[in-house]
Amino acid sequence: MIGKLNHVAIATPDVTAAAAMYRDALGARVSEPQALPDHGVTVVFVELPNTKIELLEPLGTNSPIQGFIDKNPTGGMHHVCYEVEDIIASRDALAASGAKVLGDGEPRQGAHGKPVIFLHPKDFAGTLIELEQA
Ligand code: CO
């Protein structure tokens, strides 16, 4: 079902500092910080030859990653995103297999403007999974 790794998301309390380390210490190409108020995050995209890293900082009072930062004050890996061809078929197959789809199960528009769903970490080795219809 799953295809390419689309991105790995890393939450951080300071996306500017995190981006500087990726740029200066690791020599990666990084974007300018972009505020995504609808998603409650400020994001920096790190472009790698085979995938992307997204550095996320909470934005606003209801950020969906604030709780994660509260539990992990220095930041950490937040989720991995895999591409799928058909998000509805994938969701239905996962639900039938017993995996828990977060929220109401309906795809939402993700940070890239494409439909996404999230899968509960308990079913996948403790890792939050995002599926994006590529
Ligand atoms: Co993501």
Tab-separated table of N, CA and C and ligand atoms in Angstrom:
chain	number	residue	atom	x	y	z
A	1	MET	N	0.826	-1.202	0.000
A	1	MET	CA	0.000	0.000	0.000
A	1	MET	C	0.862	1.256	0.000
A	2	ILE	N	1.790	1.362	0.992
A	2	ILE	CA	2.543	2.611	1.074
A	2	ILE	C	3.627	2.659	0.013
A	3	GLY	N	3.904	3.872	-0.416
A	3	GLY	CA	4.942	4.111	-1.402
A	3	GLY	C	6.118	4.821	-0.771
A	4	LYS	N	6.510	5.910	-1.395
A	4	LYS	CA	7.712	6.618	-0.948
A	4	LYS	C	7.534	7.252	0.426
A	5	LEU	N	8.660	7.391	1.114
A	5	LEU	CA	8.709	8.233	2.301
A	5	LEU	C	8.633	9.681	1.829
A	6	ASN	N	7.557	10.373	2.187
A	6	ASN	CA	7.407	11.762	1.747
A	6	ASN	C	8.217	12.711	2.617
A	7	HIS	N	8.088	12.555	3.945
A	7	HIS	CA	8.900	13.367	4.850
A	7	HIS	C	8.929	12.767	6.236
A	8	VAL	N	9.925	13.206	6.987
A	8	VAL	CA	9.986	12.958	8.422
A	8	VAL	C	9.802	14.312	9.088
A	9	ALA	N	8.892	14.387	10.055
A	9	ALA	CA	8.637	15.651	10.749
A	9	ALA	C	9.292	15.621	12.118
A	10	ILE	N	10.019	16.683	12.408
A	10	ILE	CA	10.715	16.817	13.685
A	10	ILE	C	10.196	18.078	14.359
A	11	ALA	N	9.667	17.909	15.558
A	11	ALA	CA	9.151	19.050	16.316
A	11	ALA	C	10.289	19.667	17.114
A	12	THR	N	10.274	20.976	17.196
A	12	THR	CA	11.318	21.699	17.909
A	12	THR	C	10.729	22.968	18.519
A	13	PRO	N	11.251	23.383	19.681
A	13	PRO	CA	10.753	24.643	20.240
A	13	PRO	C	11.281	25.863	19.494
A	14	ASP	N	12.299	25.683	18.646
A	14	ASP	CA	12.924	26.825	17.969
A	14	ASP	C	13.322	26.414	16.551
A	15	VAL	N	12.416	26.643	15.621
A	15	VAL	CA	12.640	26.156	14.265
A	15	VAL	C	13.800	26.901	13.578
A	16	THR	N	14.025	28.142	13.970
A	16	THR	CA	15.125	28.907	13.370
A	16	THR	C	16.474	28.323	13.775
A	17	ALA	N	16.603	27.991	15.051
A	17	ALA	CA	17.846	27.393	15.527
A	17	ALA	C	18.037	26.003	14.922
A	18	ALA	N	16.955	25.233	14.842
A	18	ALA	CA	17.061	23.891	14.267
A	18	ALA	C	17.460	23.972	12.796
A	19	ALA	N	16.867	24.911	12.068
A	19	ALA	CA	17.190	25.065	10.647
A	19	ALA	C	18.650	25.472	10.467
A	20	ALA	N	19.127	26.320	11.361
A	20	ALA	CA	20.524	26.760	11.257
A	20	ALA	C	21.477	25.582	11.427
A	21	MET	N	21.153	24.662	12.324
A	21	MET	CA	22.011	23.484	12.512
A	21	MET	C	21.989	22.592	11.272
A	22	TYR	N	20.801	22.390	10.709
A	22	TYR	CA	20.717	21.573	9.492
A	22	TYR	C	21.494	22.231	8.353
A	23	ARG	N	21.411	23.563	8.263
A	23	ARG	CA	22.101	24.281	7.192
A	23	ARG	C	23.615	24.335	7.435
A	24	ASP	N	24.008	24.746	8.636
A	24	ASP	CA	25.411	25.067	8.881
A	24	ASP	C	26.232	23.844	9.289
A	25	ALA	N	25.658	22.981	10.113
A	25	ALA	CA	26.419	21.826	10.588
A	25	ALA	C	26.279	20.634	9.636
A	26	LEU	N	25.089	20.454	9.073
A	26	LEU	CA	24.866	19.292	8.211
A	26	LEU	C	24.969	19.637	6.726
A	27	GLY	N	25.022	20.926	6.426
A	27	GLY	CA	25.178	21.316	5.027
A	27	GLY	C	23.953	21.068	4.175
A	28	ALA	N	22.787	21.093	4.803
A	28	ALA	CA	21.547	20.829	4.068
A	28	ALA	C	20.976	22.125	3.502
A	29	ARG	N	20.170	21.973	2.453
A	29	ARG	CA	19.447	23.106	1.888
A	29	ARG	C	18.136	23.255	2.646
A	30	VAL	N	17.929	24.419	3.251
A	30	VAL	CA	16.735	24.629	4.069
A	30	VAL	C	15.956	25.826	3.533
A	31	SER	N	14.636	25.777	3.706
A	31	SER	CA	13.775	26.891	3.275
A	31	SER	C	13.744	27.963	4.357
A	32	GLU	N	13.156	29.094	4.027
A	32	GLU	CA	12.817	30.077	5.056
A	32	GLU	C	11.673	29.515	5.894
A	33	PRO	N	11.564	29.927	7.167
A	33	PRO	CA	10.413	29.500	7.962
A	33	PRO	C	9.109	29.999	7.347
A	34	GLN	N	8.116	29.109	7.310
A	34	GLN	CA	6.801	29.469	6.772
A	34	GLN	C	5.752	29.231	7.857
A	35	ALA	N	5.008	30.283	8.164
A	35	ALA	CA	3.925	30.149	9.143
A	35	ALA	C	2.712	29.524	8.461
A	36	LEU	N	2.187	28.459	9.061
A	36	LEU	CA	0.976	27.803	8.555
A	36	LEU	C	-0.074	27.868	9.663
A	37	PRO	N	-0.727	29.030	9.800
A	37	PRO	CA	-1.658	29.202	10.933
A	37	PRO	C	-2.777	28.164	10.954
A	38	ASP	N	-3.234	27.738	9.775
A	38	ASP	CA	-4.312	26.742	9.741
A	38	ASP	C	-3.871	25.407	10.330
A	39	HIS	N	-2.568	25.158	10.328
A	39	HIS	CA	-2.045	23.896	10.849
A	39	HIS	C	-1.377	24.062	12.208
A	40	GLY	N	-1.296	25.309	12.681
A	40	GLY	CA	-0.739	25.554	14.014
A	40	GLY	C	0.753	25.301	14.106
A	41	VAL	N	1.454	25.487	13.005
A	41	VAL	CA	2.905	25.270	13.029
A	41	VAL	C	3.611	26.296	12.140
A	42	THR	N	4.862	26.532	12.484
A	42	THR	CA	5.790	27.179	11.565
A	42	THR	C	6.735	26.086	11.085
A	43	VAL	N	6.940	26.014	9.778
A	43	VAL	CA	7.685	24.891	9.213
A	43	VAL	C	8.886	25.388	8.424
A	44	VAL	N	9.958	24.630	8.519
A	44	VAL	CA	11.116	24.784	7.628
A	44	VAL	C	11.281	23.467	6.890
A	45	PHE	N	11.371	23.541	5.582
A	45	PHE	CA	11.572	22.338	4.777
A	45	PHE	C	13.068	22.138	4.544
A	46	VAL	N	13.539	20.958	4.857
A	46	VAL	CA	14.926	20.575	4.592
A	46	VAL	C	14.888	19.619	3.407
A	47	GLU	N	15.489	20.030	2.317
A	47	GLU	CA	15.450	19.212	1.098
A	47	GLU	C	16.644	18.265	1.077
A	48	LEU	N	16.355	16.983	1.040
A	48	LEU	CA	17.405	15.971	0.903
A	48	LEU	C	17.270	15.342	-0.475
A	49	PRO	N	18.303	14.654	-0.945
A	49	PRO	CA	18.221	14.089	-2.292
A	49	PRO	C	17.060	13.116	-2.479
A	50	ASN	N	16.694	12.386	-1.426
A	50	ASN	CA	15.662	11.359	-1.605
A	50	ASN	C	14.393	11.595	-0.814
A	51	THR	N	14.355	12.640	0.023
A	51	THR	CA	13.140	12.910	0.791
A	51	THR	C	13.251	14.295	1.413
A	52	LYS	N	12.336	14.623	2.299
A	52	LYS	CA	12.356	15.909	2.987
A	52	LYS	C	12.307	15.683	4.498
A	53	ILE	N	12.868	16.628	5.206
A	53	ILE	CA	12.655	16.724	6.640
A	53	ILE	C	11.859	17.999	6.868
A	54	GLU	N	10.848	17.923	7.729
A	54	GLU	CA	10.093	19.117	8.083
A	54	GLU	C	10.358	19.429	9.549
A	55	LEU	N	10.906	20.608	9.772
A	55	LEU	CA	11.134	21.070	11.140
A	55	LEU	C	9.920	21.906	11.540
A	56	LEU	N	9.255	21.518	12.621
A	56	LEU	CA	7.991	22.135	13.030
A	56	LEU	C	8.128	22.798	14.386
A	57	GLU	N	7.671	24.039	14.461
A	57	GLU	CA	7.596	24.754	15.739
A	57	GLU	C	6.138	25.098	16.000
A	58	PRO	N	5.671	24.938	17.241
A	58	PRO	CA	4.274	25.289	17.517
A	58	PRO	C	3.994	26.745	17.166
A	59	LEU	N	2.804	26.994	16.630
A	59	LEU	CA	2.366	28.347	16.277
A	59	LEU	C	0.963	28.545	16.831
A	60	GLY	N	0.797	29.624	17.597
A	60	GLY	CA	-0.531	29.925	18.128
A	60	GLY	C	-0.829	29.148	19.395
A	61	THR	N	-2.061	29.335	19.892
A	61	THR	CA	-2.414	28.799	21.206
A	61	THR	C	-2.948	27.377	21.140
A	62	ASN	N	-3.322	26.910	19.964
A	62	ASN	CA	-3.910	25.571	19.857
A	62	ASN	C	-3.108	24.666	18.937
A	63	SER	N	-1.795	24.816	18.984
A	63	SER	CA	-0.981	24.032	18.070
A	63	SER	C	-1.104	22.536	18.360
A	64	PRO	N	-1.280	21.717	17.319
A	64	PRO	CA	-1.385	20.275	17.539
A	64	PRO	C	-0.081	19.638	18.004
A	65	ILE	N	1.026	20.374	17.945
A	65	ILE	CA	2.294	19.788	18.422
A	65	ILE	C	2.743	20.364	19.766
A	66	GLN	N	1.914	21.241	20.370
A	66	GLN	CA	2.330	21.828	21.655
A	66	GLN	C	2.476	20.758	22.736
A	67	GLY	N	1.528	19.817	22.772
A	67	GLY	CA	1.601	18.760	23.777
A	67	GLY	C	2.867	17.929	23.645
A	68	PHE	N	3.260	17.695	22.393
A	68	PHE	CA	4.493	16.935	22.144
A	68	PHE	C	5.702	17.708	22.669
A	69	ILE	N	5.731	19.024	22.430
A	69	ILE	CA	6.852	19.836	22.922
A	69	ILE	C	6.837	19.902	24.457
A	70	ASP	N	5.651	19.938	25.037
A	70	ASP	CA	5.575	19.943	26.505
A	70	ASP	C	6.202	18.673	27.075
A	71	LYS	N	5.987	17.551	26.387
A	71	LYS	CA	6.540	16.269	26.861
A	71	LYS	C	7.989	16.091	26.445
A	72	ASN	N	8.384	16.770	25.375
A	72	ASN	CA	9.749	16.642	24.834
A	72	ASN	C	10.300	18.052	24.614
A	73	PRO	N	10.735	18.694	25.694
A	73	PRO	CA	11.059	20.130	25.608
A	73	PRO	C	12.187	20.463	24.632
A	74	THR	N	13.071	19.512	24.368
A	74	THR	CA	14.144	19.806	23.414
A	74	THR	C	13.761	19.415	21.992
A	75	GLY	N	12.551	18.868	21.822
A	75	GLY	CA	12.088	18.452	20.508
A	75	GLY	C	12.326	16.974	20.269
A	76	GLY	N	11.925	16.499	19.105
A	76	GLY	CA	12.101	15.087	18.772
A	76	GLY	C	11.328	14.737	17.515
A	77	MET	N	11.494	13.472	17.097
A	77	MET	CA	10.792	13.049	15.890
A	77	MET	C	9.290	12.970	16.169
A	78	HIS	N	8.503	13.644	15.348
A	78	HIS	CA	7.063	13.726	15.606
A	78	HIS	C	6.275	12.718	14.782
A	79	HIS	N	6.540	12.638	13.475
A	79	HIS	CA	5.853	11.637	12.656
A	79	HIS	C	6.633	11.368	11.377
A	80	VAL	N	6.263	10.272	10.728
A	80	VAL	CA	6.778	9.982	9.386
A	80	VAL	C	5.590	9.993	8.443
A	81	CYS	N	5.822	10.422	7.216
A	81	CYS	CA	4.741	10.517	6.228
A	81	CYS	C	5.068	9.652	5.027
A	82	TYR	N	4.174	8.713	4.760
A	82	TYR	CA	4.301	7.831	3.597
A	82	TYR	C	3.266	8.224	2.547
A	83	GLU	N	3.633	8.068	1.307
A	83	GLU	CA	2.708	8.370	0.216
A	83	GLU	C	1.843	7.154	-0.093
A	84	VAL	N	0.580	7.417	-0.387
A	84	VAL	CA	-0.330	6.375	-0.875
A	84	VAL	C	-1.024	6.907	-2.128
A	85	GLU	N	-1.509	5.987	-2.933
A	85	GLU	CA	-2.175	6.413	-4.171
A	85	GLU	C	-3.616	6.834	-3.933
A	86	ASP	N	-4.285	6.133	-3.020
A	86	ASP	CA	-5.720	6.373	-2.799
A	86	ASP	C	-5.969	6.404	-1.300
A	87	ILE	N	-6.172	7.597	-0.764
A	87	ILE	CA	-6.248	7.752	0.690
A	87	ILE	C	-7.490	7.082	1.268
A	88	ILE	N	-8.580	7.105	0.534
A	88	ILE	CA	-9.808	6.482	1.042
A	88	ILE	C	-9.667	4.965	1.084
A	89	ALA	N	-9.142	4.391	0.005
A	89	ALA	CA	-8.932	2.937	-0.014
A	89	ALA	C	-7.945	2.528	1.073
A	90	SER	N	-6.911	3.344	1.275
A	90	SER	CA	-5.925	3.033	2.315
A	90	SER	C	-6.561	3.099	3.693
A	91	ARG	N	-7.344	4.132	3.925
A	91	ARG	CA	-8.010	4.273	5.227
A	91	ARG	C	-8.922	3.087	5.502
A	92	ASP	N	-9.685	2.713	4.498
A	92	ASP	CA	-10.635	1.617	4.709
A	92	ASP	C	-9.912	0.295	4.956
A	93	ALA	N	-8.832	0.079	4.236
A	93	ALA	CA	-8.060	-1.156	4.437
A	93	ALA	C	-7.431	-1.177	5.826
A	94	LEU	N	-6.941	-0.030	6.263
A	94	LEU	CA	-6.321	0.036	7.586
A	94	LEU	C	-7.350	-0.171	8.684
A	95	ALA	N	-8.502	0.460	8.530
A	95	ALA	CA	-9.555	0.289	9.531
A	95	ALA	C	-9.976	-1.176	9.595
A	96	ALA	N	-10.059	-1.822	8.433
A	96	ALA	CA	-10.446	-3.236	8.396
A	96	ALA	C	-9.396	-4.116	9.054
A	97	SER	N	-8.145	-3.676	9.031
A	97	SER	CA	-7.072	-4.459	9.642
A	97	SER	C	-6.953	-4.187	11.130
A	98	GLY	N	-7.756	-3.261	11.645
A	98	GLY	CA	-7.766	-2.987	13.075
A	98	GLY	C	-6.925	-1.803	13.491
A	99	ALA	N	-6.258	-1.142	12.550
A	99	ALA	CA	-5.447	0.025	12.904
A	99	ALA	C	-6.368	1.216	13.188
A	100	LYS	N	-5.950	2.045	14.132
A	100	LYS	CA	-6.777	3.185	14.536
A	100	LYS	C	-6.399	4.417	13.714
A	101	VAL	N	-7.405	4.947	13.019
A	101	VAL	CA	-7.234	6.201	12.278
A	101	VAL	C	-7.643	7.332	13.211
A	102	LEU	N	-6.812	8.347	13.328
A	102	LEU	CA	-7.085	9.437	14.274
A	102	LEU	C	-8.189	10.362	13.754
A	103	GLY	N	-8.781	11.090	14.687
A	103	GLY	CA	-9.833	12.047	14.354
A	103	GLY	C	-11.093	11.332	13.905
A	104	ASP	N	-11.828	11.968	13.027
A	104	ASP	CA	-13.083	11.377	12.562
A	104	ASP	C	-12.874	10.439	11.375
A	105	GLY	N	-11.617	10.256	10.989
A	105	GLY	CA	-11.312	9.322	9.913
A	105	GLY	C	-11.401	9.927	8.531
A	106	GLU	N	-11.917	11.158	8.452
A	106	GLU	CA	-12.006	11.797	7.139
A	106	GLU	C	-10.680	12.490	6.813
A	107	PRO	N	-10.191	12.331	5.584
A	107	PRO	CA	-8.947	12.996	5.207
A	107	PRO	C	-9.080	14.517	5.336
A	108	ARG	N	-7.989	15.138	5.758
A	108	ARG	CA	-7.916	16.593	5.820
A	108	ARG	C	-6.857	17.074	4.857
A	109	GLN	N	-6.910	18.356	4.595
A	109	GLN	CA	-5.882	18.919	3.728
A	109	GLN	C	-4.610	19.132	4.541
A	110	GLY	N	-3.547	18.448	4.152
A	110	GLY	CA	-2.293	18.533	4.880
A	110	GLY	C	-1.501	19.776	4.532
A	111	ALA	N	-0.287	19.841	5.073
A	111	ALA	CA	0.554	21.026	4.910
A	111	ALA	C	0.965	21.243	3.454
A	112	HIS	N	0.820	20.212	2.612
A	112	HIS	CA	1.184	20.369	1.202
A	112	HIS	C	-0.039	20.531	0.306
A	113	GLY	N	-1.216	20.730	0.953
A	113	GLY	CA	-2.432	20.919	0.177
A	113	GLY	C	-2.994	19.630	-0.385
A	114	LYS	N	-2.522	18.485	0.122
A	114	LYS	CA	-3.021	17.192	-0.336
A	114	LYS	C	-3.713	16.484	0.822
A	115	PRO	N	-4.635	15.557	0.516
A	115	PRO	CA	-5.365	14.907	1.605
A	115	PRO	C	-4.471	13.983	2.426
A	116	VAL	N	-4.641	14.077	3.738
A	116	VAL	CA	-3.845	13.260	4.659
A	116	VAL	C	-4.739	12.659	5.737
A	117	ILE	N	-4.291	11.545	6.288
A	117	ILE	CA	-4.850	11.001	7.520
A	117	ILE	C	-3.672	10.647	8.424
A	118	PHE	N	-3.979	10.494	9.720
A	118	PHE	CA	-2.954	10.093	10.683
A	118	PHE	C	-3.373	8.788	11.349
A	119	LEU	N	-2.387	7.948	11.624
A	119	LEU	CA	-2.609	6.641	12.246
A	119	LEU	C	-2.008	6.631	13.638
A	120	HIS	N	-2.731	6.024	14.570
A	120	HIS	CA	-2.311	6.047	15.966
A	120	HIS	C	-0.975	5.324	16.154
A	121	PRO	N	-0.075	5.931	16.954
A	121	PRO	CA	1.250	5.325	17.156
A	121	PRO	C	1.210	3.934	17.794
A	122	LYS	N	0.149	3.635	18.541
A	122	LYS	CA	0.145	2.362	19.276
A	122	LYS	C	0.199	1.170	18.326
A	123	ASP	N	-0.277	1.348	17.117
A	123	ASP	CA	-0.306	0.239	16.163
A	123	ASP	C	0.973	0.122	15.341
A	124	PHE	N	1.850	1.125	15.429
A	124	PHE	CA	3.014	1.165	14.534
A	124	PHE	C	4.298	1.475	15.302
A	125	ALA	N	4.592	0.603	16.254
A	125	ALA	CA	5.868	0.678	16.970
A	125	ALA	C	6.094	2.044	17.619
A	126	GLY	N	4.996	2.648	18.068
A	126	GLY	CA	5.128	3.896	18.804
A	126	GLY	C	5.382	5.117	17.932
A	127	THR	N	5.136	4.986	16.632
A	127	THR	CA	5.404	6.110	15.722
A	127	THR	C	4.104	6.610	15.099
A	128	LEU	N	3.885	7.899	15.239
A	128	LEU	CA	2.745	8.529	14.564
A	128	LEU	C	3.002	8.507	13.052
A	129	ILE	N	2.015	8.030	12.302
A	129	ILE	CA	2.163	7.920	10.847
A	129	ILE	C	1.154	8.822	10.163
A	130	GLU	N	1.639	9.581	9.198
A	130	GLU	CA	0.799	10.372	8.311
A	130	GLU	C	0.803	9.682	6.948
A	131	LEU	N	-0.366	9.525	6.375
A	131	LEU	CA	-0.466	9.047	4.996
A	131	LEU	C	-0.933	10.197	4.132
A	132	GLU	N	-0.247	10.412	3.037
A	132	GLU	CA	-0.597	11.509	2.129
A	132	GLU	C	-0.874	10.938	0.738
A	133	GLN	N	-1.992	11.361	0.176
A	133	GLN	CA	-2.286	10.945	-1.196
A	133	GLN	C	-1.390	11.744	-2.134
A	134	ALA	N	-0.482	11.031	-2.772
A	134	ALA	CA	0.538	11.735	-3.572
A	134	ALA	C	-0.015	12.134	-4.933
B	1	CO	CO	3.679	15.748	7.994
